[in-house]
mmCIF file of C-alpha atoms in Angstrom:
data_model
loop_
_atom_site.group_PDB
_atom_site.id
_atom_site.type_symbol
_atom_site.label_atom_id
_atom_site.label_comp_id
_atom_site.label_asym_id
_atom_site.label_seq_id
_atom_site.Cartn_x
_atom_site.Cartn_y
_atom_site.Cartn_z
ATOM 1 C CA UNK A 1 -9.693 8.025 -1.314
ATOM 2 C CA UNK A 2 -6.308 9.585 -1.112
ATOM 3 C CA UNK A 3 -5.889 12.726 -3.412
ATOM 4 C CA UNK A 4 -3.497 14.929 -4.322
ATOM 5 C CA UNK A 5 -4.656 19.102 -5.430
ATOM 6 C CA UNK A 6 -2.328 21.124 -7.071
ATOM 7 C CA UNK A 7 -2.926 25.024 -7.363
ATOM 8 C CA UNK A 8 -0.783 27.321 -9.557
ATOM 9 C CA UNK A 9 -0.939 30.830 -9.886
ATOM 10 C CA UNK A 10 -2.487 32.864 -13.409
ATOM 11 C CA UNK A 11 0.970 33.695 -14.275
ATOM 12 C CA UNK A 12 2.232 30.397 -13.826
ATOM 13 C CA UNK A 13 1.127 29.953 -18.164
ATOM 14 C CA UNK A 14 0.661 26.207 -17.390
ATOM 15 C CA UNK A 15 4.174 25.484 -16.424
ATOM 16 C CA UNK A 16 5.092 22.920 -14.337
ATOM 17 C CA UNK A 17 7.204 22.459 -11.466
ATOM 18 C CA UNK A 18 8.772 19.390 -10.741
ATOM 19 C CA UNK A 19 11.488 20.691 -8.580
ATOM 20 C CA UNK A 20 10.068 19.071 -5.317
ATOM 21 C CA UNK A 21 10.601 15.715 -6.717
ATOM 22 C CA UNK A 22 14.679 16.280 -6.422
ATOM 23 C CA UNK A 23 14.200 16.906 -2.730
ATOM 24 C CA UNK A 24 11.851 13.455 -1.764
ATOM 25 C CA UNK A 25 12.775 12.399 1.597
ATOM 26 C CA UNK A 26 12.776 8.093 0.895
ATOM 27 C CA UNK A 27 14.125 7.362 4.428
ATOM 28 C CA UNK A 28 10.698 5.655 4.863
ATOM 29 C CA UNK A 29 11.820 3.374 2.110
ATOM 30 C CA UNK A 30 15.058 3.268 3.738
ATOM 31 C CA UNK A 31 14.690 1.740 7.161
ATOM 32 C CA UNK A 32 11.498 -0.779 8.709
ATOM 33 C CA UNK A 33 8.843 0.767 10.167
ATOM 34 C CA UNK A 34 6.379 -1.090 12.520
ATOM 35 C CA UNK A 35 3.580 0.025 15.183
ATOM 36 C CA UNK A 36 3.654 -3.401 16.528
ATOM 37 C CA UNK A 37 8.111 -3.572 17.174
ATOM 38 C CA UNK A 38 7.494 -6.348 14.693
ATOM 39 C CA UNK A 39 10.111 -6.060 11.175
ATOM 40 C CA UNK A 40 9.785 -7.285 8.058
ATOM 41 C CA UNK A 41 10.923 -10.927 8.259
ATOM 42 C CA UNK A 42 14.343 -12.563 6.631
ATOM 43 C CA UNK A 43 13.108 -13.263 2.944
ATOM 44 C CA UNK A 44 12.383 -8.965 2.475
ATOM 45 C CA UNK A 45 15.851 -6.944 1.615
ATOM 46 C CA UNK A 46 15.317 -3.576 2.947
ATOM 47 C CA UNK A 47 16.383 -0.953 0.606
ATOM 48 C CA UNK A 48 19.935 0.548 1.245
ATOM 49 C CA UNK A 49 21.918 4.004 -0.062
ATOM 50 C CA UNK A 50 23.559 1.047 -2.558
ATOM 51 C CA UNK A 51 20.229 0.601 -4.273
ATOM 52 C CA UNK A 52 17.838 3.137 -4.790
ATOM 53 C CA UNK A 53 14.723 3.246 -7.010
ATOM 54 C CA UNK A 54 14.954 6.031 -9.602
ATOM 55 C CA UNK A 55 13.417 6.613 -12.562
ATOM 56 C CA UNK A 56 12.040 3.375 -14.938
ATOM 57 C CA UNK A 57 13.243 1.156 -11.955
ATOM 58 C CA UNK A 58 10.718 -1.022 -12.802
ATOM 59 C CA UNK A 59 8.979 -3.211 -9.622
ATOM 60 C CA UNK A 60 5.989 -5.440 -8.836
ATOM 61 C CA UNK A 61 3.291 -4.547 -6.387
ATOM 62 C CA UNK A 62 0.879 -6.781 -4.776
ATOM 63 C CA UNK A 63 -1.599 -6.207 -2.823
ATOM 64 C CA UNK A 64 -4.427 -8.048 -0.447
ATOM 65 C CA UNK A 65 -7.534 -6.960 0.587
ATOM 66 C CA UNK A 66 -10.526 -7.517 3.077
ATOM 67 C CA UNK A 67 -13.834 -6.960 2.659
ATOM 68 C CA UNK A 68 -14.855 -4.464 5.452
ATOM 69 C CA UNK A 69 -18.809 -3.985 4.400
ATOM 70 C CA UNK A 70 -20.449 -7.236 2.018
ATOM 71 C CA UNK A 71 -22.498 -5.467 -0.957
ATOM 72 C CA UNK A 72 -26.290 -5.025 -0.539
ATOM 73 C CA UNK A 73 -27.836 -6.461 -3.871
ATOM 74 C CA UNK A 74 -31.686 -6.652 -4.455
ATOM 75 C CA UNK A 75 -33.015 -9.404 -6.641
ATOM 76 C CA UNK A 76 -35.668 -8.247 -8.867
ATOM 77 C CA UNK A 77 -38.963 -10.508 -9.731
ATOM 78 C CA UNK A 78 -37.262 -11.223 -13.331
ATOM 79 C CA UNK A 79 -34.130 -12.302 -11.819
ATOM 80 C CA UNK A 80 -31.561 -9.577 -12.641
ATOM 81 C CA UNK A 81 -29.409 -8.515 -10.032
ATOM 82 C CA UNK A 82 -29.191 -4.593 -9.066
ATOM 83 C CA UNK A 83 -26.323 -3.308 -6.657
ATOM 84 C CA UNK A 84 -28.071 -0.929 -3.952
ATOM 85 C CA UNK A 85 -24.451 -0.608 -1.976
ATOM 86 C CA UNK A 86 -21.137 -2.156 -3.180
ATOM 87 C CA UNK A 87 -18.706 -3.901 -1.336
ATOM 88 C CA UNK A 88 -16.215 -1.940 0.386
ATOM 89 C CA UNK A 89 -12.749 -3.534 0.986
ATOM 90 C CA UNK A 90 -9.832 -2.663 2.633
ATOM 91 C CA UNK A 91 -6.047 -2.784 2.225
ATOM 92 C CA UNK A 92 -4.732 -5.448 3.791
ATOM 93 C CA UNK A 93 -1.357 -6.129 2.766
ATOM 94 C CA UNK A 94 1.141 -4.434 0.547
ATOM 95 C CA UNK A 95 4.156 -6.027 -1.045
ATOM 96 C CA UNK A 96 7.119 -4.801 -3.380
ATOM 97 C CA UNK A 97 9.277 -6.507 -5.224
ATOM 98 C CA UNK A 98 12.121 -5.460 -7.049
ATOM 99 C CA UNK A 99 12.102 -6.033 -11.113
ATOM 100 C CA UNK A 100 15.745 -6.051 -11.929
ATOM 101 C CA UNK A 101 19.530 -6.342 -10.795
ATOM 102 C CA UNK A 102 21.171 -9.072 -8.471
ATOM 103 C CA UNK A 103 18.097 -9.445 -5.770
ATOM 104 C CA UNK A 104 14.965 -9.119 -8.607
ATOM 105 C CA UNK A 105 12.044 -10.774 -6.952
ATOM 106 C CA UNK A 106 13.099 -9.762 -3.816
ATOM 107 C CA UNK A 107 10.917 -8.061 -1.565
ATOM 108 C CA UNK A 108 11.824 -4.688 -0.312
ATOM 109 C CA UNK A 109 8.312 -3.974 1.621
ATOM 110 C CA UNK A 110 6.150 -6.420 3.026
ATOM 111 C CA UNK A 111 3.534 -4.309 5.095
ATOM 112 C CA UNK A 112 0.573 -5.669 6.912
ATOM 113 C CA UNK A 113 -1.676 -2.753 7.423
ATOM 114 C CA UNK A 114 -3.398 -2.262 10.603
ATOM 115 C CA UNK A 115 -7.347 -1.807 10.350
ATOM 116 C CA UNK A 116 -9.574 -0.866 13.263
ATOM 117 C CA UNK A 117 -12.384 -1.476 11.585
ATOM 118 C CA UNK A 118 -14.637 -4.313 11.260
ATOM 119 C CA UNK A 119 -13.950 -7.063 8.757
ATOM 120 C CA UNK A 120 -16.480 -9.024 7.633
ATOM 121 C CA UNK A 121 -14.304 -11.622 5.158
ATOM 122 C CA UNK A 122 -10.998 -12.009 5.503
ATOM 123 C CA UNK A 123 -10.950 -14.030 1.900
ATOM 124 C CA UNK A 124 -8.527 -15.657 3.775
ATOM 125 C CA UNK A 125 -8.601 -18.251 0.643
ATOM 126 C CA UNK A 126 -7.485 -15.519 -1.679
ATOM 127 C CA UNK A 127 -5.226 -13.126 0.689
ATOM 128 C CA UNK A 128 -3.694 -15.856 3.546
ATOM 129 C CA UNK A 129 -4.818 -12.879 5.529
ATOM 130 C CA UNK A 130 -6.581 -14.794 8.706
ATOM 131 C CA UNK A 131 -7.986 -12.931 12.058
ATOM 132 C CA UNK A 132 -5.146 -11.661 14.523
ATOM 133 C CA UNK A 133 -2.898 -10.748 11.863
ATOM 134 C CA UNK A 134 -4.282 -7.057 11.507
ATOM 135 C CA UNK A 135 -4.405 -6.491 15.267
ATOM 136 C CA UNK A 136 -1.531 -4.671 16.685
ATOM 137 C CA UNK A 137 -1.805 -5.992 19.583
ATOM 138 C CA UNK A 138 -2.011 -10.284 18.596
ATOM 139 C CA UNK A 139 -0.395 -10.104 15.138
ATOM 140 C CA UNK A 140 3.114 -11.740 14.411
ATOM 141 C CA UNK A 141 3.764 -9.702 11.090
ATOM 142 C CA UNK A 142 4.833 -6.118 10.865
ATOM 143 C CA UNK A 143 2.109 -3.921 10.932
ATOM 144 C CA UNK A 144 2.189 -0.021 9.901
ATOM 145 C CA UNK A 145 -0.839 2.622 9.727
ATOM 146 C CA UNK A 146 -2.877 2.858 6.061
ATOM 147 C CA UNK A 147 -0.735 6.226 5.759
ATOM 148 C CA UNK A 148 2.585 4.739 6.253
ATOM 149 C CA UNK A 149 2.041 2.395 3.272
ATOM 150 C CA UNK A 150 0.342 5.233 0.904
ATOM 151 C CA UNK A 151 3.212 7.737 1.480
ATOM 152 C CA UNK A 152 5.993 4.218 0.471
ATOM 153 C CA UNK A 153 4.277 3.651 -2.509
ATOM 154 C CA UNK A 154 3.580 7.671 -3.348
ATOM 155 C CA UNK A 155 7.251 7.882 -2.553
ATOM 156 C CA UNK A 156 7.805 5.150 -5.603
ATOM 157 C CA UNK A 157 5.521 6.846 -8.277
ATOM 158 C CA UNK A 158 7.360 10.242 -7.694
ATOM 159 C CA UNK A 159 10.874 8.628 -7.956
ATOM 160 C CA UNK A 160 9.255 7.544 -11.932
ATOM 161 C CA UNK A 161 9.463 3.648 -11.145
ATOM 162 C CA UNK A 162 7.448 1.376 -13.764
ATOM 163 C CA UNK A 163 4.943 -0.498 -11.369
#
């Protein structure tokens, strides 16, 4: 699970300093990004140095998921259910849209993210996720590491915009 620590220093009285968040490098946000040489298709509008996300920009995320490990539940002999081991899912796709101006609804990141590990369910019903398009090597969408689309949306919750 990704985390962020922050230290600070006795003297520091609990004051906080936000200073970093003037110097965020967005280029990320700025330009596509693919393992695969594969971009974002037509209907996504790439952010440019015209629009930026800043503060209260609000924008809509969604996200699809696959299930990676199916949950181990033990029926008791009175019929209740009892979780031994959850389901564990992973991210699958990651879409942004923005909430306002001349292009709202458009997409400005449409990220398939590359998994190398086994999927059990591709809730292909739910996600239109289907095998081959995680694969770097088979898929036709652009693909980028888990990282890639954790440090875009980080990125988005430091600039202050209203998910």
């Amino acid at each position: 699970m990704p985390s962020i620590l922050c230290y600070q220093i006795k003297s520091g009285h609990g004051k906080i300093d936000n200073s970093w968040k003037q110097t965020l490098d967005t280029t990320l946000l700025l330009q596509p990004y693919s393992i695969n040489g594969l971009y974002p298709k037509d209907e996504v509008q790439l952010l440019d140095f015209n629009w930026s996300p800043s503060a209260g920009t609000p924008i809509a995320l969604d996200t699809e998921f696959v299930e990676l490990e199916k949950a181990e539940i033990d029926v008791k002999a009175d019929g209740t259910h009892e979780t031994i081991r959850p389901a564990k899912s992973g991210l699958a796709r990651v879409s942004v849209l923005r909430g306002d101006g001349d292009l709202e609804g458009t997409p400005f990141i449409d990220d398939y993210i590359t998994i190398y590990e086994t999927i059990v369910d591709y809730k292909t019903q739910f996600s239109g996720i289907r095998p081959g398009d995680l694969d770097p090597h088979t898929s036709q969408h652009n693909l980028v590491p888990l990282k890639a689309a954790y440090k875009k949306l980080w990125l988005l919750l430091n600039l202050g915009c209203c998910f």
